[in-house]
N, CA and C of each residue as an Amber inpcrd file, in Angstrom:
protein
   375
 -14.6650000  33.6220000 -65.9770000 -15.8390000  33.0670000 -65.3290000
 -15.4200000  31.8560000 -64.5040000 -15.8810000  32.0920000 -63.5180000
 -15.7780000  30.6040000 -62.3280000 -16.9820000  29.8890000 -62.2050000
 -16.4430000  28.4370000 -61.3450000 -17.8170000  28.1660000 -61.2160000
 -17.5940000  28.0280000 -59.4860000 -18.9810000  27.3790000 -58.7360000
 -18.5160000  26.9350000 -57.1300000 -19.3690000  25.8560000 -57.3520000
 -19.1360000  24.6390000 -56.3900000 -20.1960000  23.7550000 -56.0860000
 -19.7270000  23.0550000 -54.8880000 -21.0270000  23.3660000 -53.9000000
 -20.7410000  23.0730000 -52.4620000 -22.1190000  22.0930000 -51.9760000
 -21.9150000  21.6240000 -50.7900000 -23.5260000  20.7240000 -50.3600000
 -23.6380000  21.1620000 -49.1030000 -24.5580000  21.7130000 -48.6530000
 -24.9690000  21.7480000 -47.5720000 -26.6370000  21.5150000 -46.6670000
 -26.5420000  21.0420000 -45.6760000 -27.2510000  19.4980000 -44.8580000
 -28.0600000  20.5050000 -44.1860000 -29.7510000  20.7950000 -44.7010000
 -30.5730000  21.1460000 -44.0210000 -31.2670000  20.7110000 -42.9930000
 -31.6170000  21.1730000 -41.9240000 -32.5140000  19.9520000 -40.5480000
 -34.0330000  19.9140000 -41.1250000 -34.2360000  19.2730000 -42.3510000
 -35.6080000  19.4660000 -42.7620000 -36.1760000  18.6930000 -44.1640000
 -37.4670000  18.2900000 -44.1210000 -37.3840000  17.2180000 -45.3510000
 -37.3170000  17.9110000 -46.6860000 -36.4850000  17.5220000 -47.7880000
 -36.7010000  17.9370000 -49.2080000 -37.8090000  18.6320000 -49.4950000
 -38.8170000  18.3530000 -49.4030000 -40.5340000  19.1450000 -49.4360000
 -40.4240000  20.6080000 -49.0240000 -40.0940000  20.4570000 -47.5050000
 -40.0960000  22.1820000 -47.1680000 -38.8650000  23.2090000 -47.0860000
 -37.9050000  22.4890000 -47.4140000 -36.9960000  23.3640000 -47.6960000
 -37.3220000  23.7170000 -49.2360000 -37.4840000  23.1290000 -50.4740000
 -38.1990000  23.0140000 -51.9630000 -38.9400000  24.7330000 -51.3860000
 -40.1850000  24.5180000 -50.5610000 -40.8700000  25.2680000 -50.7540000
 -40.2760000  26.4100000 -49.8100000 -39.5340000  26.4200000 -48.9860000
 -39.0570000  27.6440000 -48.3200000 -37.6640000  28.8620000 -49.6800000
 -37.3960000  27.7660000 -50.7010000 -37.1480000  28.0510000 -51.6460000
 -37.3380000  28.5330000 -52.9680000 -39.1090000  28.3980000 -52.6280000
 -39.7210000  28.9640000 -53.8910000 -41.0660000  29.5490000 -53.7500000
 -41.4550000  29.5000000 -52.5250000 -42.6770000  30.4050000 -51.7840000
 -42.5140000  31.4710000 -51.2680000 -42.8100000  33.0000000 -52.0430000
 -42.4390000  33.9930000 -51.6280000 -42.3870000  34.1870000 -49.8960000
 -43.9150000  34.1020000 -49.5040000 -43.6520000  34.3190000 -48.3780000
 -42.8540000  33.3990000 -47.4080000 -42.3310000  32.0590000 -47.5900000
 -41.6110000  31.5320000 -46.8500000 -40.5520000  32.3570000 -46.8840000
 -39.9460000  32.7010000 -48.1150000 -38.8380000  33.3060000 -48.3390000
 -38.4370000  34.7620000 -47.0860000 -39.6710000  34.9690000 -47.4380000
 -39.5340000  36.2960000 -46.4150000 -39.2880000  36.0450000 -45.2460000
 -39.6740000  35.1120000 -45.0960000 -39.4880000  34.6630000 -43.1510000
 -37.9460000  34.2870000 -43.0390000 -37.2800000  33.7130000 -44.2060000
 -35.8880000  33.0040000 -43.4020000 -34.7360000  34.1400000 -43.7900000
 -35.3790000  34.8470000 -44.6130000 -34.8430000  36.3790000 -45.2750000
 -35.1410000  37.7870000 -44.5140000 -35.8250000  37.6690000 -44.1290000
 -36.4150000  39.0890000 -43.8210000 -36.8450000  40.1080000 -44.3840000
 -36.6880000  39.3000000 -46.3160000 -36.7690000  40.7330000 -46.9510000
 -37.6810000  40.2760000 -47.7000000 -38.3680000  41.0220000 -48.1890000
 -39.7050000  40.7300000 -49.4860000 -39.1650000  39.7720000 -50.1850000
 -39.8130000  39.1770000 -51.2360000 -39.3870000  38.5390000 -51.9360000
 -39.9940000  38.4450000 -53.1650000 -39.9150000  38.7620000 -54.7510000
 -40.7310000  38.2620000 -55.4370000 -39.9650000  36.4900000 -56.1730000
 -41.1340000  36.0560000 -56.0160000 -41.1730000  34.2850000 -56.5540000
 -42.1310000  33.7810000 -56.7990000 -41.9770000  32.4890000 -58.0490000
 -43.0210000  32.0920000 -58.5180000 -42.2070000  30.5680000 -59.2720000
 -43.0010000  29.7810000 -58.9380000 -42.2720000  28.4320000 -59.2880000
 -42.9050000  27.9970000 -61.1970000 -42.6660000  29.5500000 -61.7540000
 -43.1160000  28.7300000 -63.1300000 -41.8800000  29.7790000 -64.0650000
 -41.4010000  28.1080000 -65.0310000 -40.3510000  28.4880000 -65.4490000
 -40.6180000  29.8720000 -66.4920000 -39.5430000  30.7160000 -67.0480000
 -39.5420000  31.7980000 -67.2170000 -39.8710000  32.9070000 -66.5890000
 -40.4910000  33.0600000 -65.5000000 -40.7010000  33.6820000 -64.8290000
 -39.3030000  34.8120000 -63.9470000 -39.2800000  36.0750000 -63.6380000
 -38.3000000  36.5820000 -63.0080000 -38.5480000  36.5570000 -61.2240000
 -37.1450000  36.6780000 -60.5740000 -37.0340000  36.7230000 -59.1180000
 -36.3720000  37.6180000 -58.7410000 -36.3610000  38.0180000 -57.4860000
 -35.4510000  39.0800000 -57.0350000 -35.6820000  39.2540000 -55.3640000
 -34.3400000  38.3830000 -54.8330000 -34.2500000  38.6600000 -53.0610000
 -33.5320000  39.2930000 -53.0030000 -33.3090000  39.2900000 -51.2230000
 -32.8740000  40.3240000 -50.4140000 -33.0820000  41.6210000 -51.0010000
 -34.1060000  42.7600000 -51.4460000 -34.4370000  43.6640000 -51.4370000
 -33.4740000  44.0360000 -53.2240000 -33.5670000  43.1360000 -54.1030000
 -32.8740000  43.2140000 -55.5680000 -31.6550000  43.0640000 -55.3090000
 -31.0710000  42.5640000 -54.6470000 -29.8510000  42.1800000 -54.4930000
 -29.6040000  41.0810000 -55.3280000 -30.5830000  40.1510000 -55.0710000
 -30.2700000  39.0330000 -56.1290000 -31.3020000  39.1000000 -57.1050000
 -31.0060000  38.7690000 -58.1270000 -32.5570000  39.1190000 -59.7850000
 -32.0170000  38.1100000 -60.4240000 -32.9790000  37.2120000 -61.2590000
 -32.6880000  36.4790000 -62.4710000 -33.6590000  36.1760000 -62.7790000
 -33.9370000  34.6930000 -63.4700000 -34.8110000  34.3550000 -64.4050000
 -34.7230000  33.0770000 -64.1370000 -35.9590000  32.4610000 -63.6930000
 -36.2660000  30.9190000 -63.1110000 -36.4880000  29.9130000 -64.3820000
 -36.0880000  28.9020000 -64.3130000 -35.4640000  28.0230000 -65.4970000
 -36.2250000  26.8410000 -65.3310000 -36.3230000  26.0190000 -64.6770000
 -37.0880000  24.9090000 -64.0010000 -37.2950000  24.0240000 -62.9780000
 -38.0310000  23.9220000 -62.7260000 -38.8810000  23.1360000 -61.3950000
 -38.8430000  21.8990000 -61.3100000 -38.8040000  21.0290000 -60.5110000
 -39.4600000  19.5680000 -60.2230000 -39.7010000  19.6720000 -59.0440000
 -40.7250000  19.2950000 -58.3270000 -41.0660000  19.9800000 -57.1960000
 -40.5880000  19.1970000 -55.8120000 -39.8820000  19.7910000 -54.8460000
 -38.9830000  19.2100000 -53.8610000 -38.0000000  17.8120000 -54.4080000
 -37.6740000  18.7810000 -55.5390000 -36.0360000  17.9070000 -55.6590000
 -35.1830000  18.9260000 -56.6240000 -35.6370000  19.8250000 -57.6610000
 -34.4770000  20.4160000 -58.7310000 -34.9120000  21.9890000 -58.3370000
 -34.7850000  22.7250000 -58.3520000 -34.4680000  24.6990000 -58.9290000
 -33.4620000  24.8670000 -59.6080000 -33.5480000  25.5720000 -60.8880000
 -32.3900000  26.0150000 -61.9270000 -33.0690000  27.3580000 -62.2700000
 -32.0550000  28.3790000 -62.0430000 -31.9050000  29.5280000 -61.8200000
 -31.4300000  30.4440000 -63.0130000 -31.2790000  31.5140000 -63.5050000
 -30.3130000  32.0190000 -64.2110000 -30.3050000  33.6220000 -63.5720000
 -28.5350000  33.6570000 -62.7490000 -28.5150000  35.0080000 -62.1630000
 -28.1710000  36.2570000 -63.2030000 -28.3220000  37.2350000 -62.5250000
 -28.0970000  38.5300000 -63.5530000 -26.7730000  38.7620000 -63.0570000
 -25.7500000  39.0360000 -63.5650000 -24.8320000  40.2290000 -63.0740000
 -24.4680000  41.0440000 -64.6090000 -25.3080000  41.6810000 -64.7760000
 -25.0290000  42.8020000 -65.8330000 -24.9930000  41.8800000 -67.4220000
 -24.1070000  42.5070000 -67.9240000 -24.0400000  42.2340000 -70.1940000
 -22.8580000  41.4070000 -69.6140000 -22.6330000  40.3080000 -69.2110000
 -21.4800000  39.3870000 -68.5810000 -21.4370000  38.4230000 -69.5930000
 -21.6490000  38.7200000 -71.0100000 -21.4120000  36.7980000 -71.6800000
 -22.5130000  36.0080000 -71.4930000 -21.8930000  34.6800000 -71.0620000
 -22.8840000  33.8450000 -70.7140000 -23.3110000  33.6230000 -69.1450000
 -24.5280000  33.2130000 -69.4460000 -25.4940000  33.3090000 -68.5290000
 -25.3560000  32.3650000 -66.7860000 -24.9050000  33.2970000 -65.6740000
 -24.7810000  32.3270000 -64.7480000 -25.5610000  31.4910000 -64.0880000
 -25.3580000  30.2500000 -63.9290000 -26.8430000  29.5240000 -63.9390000
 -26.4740000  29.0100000 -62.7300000 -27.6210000  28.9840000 -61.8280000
 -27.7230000  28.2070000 -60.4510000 -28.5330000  26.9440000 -60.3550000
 -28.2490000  25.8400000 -60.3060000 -28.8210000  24.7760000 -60.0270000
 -28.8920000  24.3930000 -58.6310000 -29.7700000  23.9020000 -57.6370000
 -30.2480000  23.5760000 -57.0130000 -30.9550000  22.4740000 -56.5780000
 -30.0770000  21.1440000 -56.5560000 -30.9740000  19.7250000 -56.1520000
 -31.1860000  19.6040000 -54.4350000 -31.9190000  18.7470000 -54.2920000
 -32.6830000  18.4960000 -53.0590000 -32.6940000  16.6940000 -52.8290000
 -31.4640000  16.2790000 -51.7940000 -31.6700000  14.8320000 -51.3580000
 -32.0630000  14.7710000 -50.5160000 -32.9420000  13.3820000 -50.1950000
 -33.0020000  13.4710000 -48.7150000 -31.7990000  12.6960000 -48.4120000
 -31.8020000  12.9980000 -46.7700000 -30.8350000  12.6510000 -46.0420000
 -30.6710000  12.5140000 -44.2270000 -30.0820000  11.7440000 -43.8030000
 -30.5140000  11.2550000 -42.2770000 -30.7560000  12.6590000 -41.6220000
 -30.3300000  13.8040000 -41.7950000 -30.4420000  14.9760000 -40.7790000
 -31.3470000  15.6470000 -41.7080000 -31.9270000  15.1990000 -43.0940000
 -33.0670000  16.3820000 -42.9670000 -32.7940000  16.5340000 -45.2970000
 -32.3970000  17.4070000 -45.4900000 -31.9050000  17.3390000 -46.6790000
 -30.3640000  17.6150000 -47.0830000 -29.6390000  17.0660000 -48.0680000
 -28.8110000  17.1880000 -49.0970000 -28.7640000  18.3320000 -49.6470000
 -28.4350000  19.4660000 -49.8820000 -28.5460000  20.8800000 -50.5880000
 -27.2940000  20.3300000 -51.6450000 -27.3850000  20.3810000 -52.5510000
 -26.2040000  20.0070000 -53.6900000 -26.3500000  21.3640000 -54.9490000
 -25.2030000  22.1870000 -54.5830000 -25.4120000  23.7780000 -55.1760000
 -24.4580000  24.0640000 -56.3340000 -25.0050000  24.3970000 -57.1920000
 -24.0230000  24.1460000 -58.5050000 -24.2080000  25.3630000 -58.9880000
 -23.0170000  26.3500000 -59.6530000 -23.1430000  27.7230000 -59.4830000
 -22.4010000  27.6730000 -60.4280000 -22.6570000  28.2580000 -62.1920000
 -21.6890000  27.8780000 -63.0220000 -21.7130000  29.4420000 -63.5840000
 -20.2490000  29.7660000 -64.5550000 -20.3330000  31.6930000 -65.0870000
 -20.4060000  32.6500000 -64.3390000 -19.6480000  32.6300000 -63.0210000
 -19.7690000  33.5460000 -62.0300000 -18.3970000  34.5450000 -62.3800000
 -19.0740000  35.7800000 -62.5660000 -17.9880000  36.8320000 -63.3590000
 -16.5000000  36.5590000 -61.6600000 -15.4760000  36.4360000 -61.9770000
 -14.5590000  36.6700000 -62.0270000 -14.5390000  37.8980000 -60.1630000
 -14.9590000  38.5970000 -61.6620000 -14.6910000  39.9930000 -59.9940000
 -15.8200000  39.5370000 -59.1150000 -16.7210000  38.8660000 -59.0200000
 -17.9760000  38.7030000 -58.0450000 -17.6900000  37.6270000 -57.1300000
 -17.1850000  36.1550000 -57.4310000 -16.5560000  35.3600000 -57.2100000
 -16.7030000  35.0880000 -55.4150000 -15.4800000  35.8590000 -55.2760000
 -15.5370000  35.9250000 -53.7810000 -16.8200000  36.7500000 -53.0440000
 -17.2220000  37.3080000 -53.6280000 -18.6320000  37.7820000 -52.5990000
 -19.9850000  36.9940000 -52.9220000 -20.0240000  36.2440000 -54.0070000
 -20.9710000  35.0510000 -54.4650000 -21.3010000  34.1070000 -53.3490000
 -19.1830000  33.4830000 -53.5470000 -19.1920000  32.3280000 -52.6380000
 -19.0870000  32.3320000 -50.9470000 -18.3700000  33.5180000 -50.8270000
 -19.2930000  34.1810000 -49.1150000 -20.5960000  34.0380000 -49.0690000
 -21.1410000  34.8010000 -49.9020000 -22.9160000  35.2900000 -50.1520000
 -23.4840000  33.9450000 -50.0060000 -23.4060000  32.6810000 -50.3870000
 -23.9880000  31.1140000 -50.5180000 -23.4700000  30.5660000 -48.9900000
 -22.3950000  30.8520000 -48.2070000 -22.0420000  29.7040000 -47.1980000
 -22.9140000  30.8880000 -45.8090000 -21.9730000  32.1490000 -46.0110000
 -22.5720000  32.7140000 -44.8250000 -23.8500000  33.6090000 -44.6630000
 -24.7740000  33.6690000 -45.4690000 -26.3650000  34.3270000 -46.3820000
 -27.0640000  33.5460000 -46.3750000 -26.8710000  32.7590000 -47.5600000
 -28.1820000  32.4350000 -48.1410000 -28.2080000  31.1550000 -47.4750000
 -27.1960000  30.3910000 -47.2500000 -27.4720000  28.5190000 -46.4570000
 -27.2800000  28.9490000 -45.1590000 -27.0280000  29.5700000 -44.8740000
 -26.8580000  30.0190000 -43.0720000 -27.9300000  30.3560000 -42.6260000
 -28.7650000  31.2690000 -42.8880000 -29.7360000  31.8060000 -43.0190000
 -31.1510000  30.6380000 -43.2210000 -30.8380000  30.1310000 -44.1140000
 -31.9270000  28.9590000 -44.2590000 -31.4640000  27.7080000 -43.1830000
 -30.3440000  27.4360000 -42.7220000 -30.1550000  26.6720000 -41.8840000
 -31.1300000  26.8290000 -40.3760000 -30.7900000  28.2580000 -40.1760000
 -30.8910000  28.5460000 -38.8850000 -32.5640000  28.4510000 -38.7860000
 -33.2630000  29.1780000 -40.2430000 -34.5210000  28.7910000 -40.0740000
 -35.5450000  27.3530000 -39.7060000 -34.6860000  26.6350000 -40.1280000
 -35.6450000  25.1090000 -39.7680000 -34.7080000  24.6600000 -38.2680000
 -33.9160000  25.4840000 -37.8890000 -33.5170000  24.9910000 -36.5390000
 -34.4940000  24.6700000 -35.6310000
């Protein structure tokens, strides 16, 4: 199991990136793909069309998301944390990605720089 932890600088305040992060239909717009979401902990998620599935952990609203991803009977549980600073260009993304099986690794940490923050970048452009 690996872990990654990277930051990356949204053009947008903590508030709406928070909610472009946890409002289905925002989601859909910077995604393109359905989305189910719901900002109450225990609750399950699943973007890009089930590509990604887990189990939502807890909230503070426009500053924390903690995540727990699925990849199969893997041990322990990979958990995504998600803080929110502000910052002169907009927000702080501070991405903490811990139990990432091994073989997934490299398509995770592609999947986070050129997907999922690229993608949300380009949206508040």
């Amino acid at each position: 199991m690996k872990a990654f932890k990277k930051y990356y600088i949204i053009p947008a305040p903590p508030e709406e990136v928070y909610n472009a992060l946890t409002n289905p239909l925002a989601i859909r717009l910077w995604t393109g793909e359905p989305a189910t979401m719901s900002a109450d902990p225990g609750s399950e998620f699943s973007l890009w069309g089930d590509s990604i599935e887990g189990k939502n952990l807890e909230f503070v609203p426009g500053k924390k998301i903690v995540q727990q991803w699925y990849f199969g009977d893997d041990g322990e549980a990979s958990i995504v944390t998600i803080l929110l600073h502000p910052h002169a260009q907009g927000t702080s993304v501070e991405l903490k990605h811990s139990n990432i099986p091994d073989s997934e690794f490299d398509d995770i940490t592609e999947g986070w720089n050129t997907i999922y923050f690229k993608s949300l970048h380009e949206f508040f452009e």
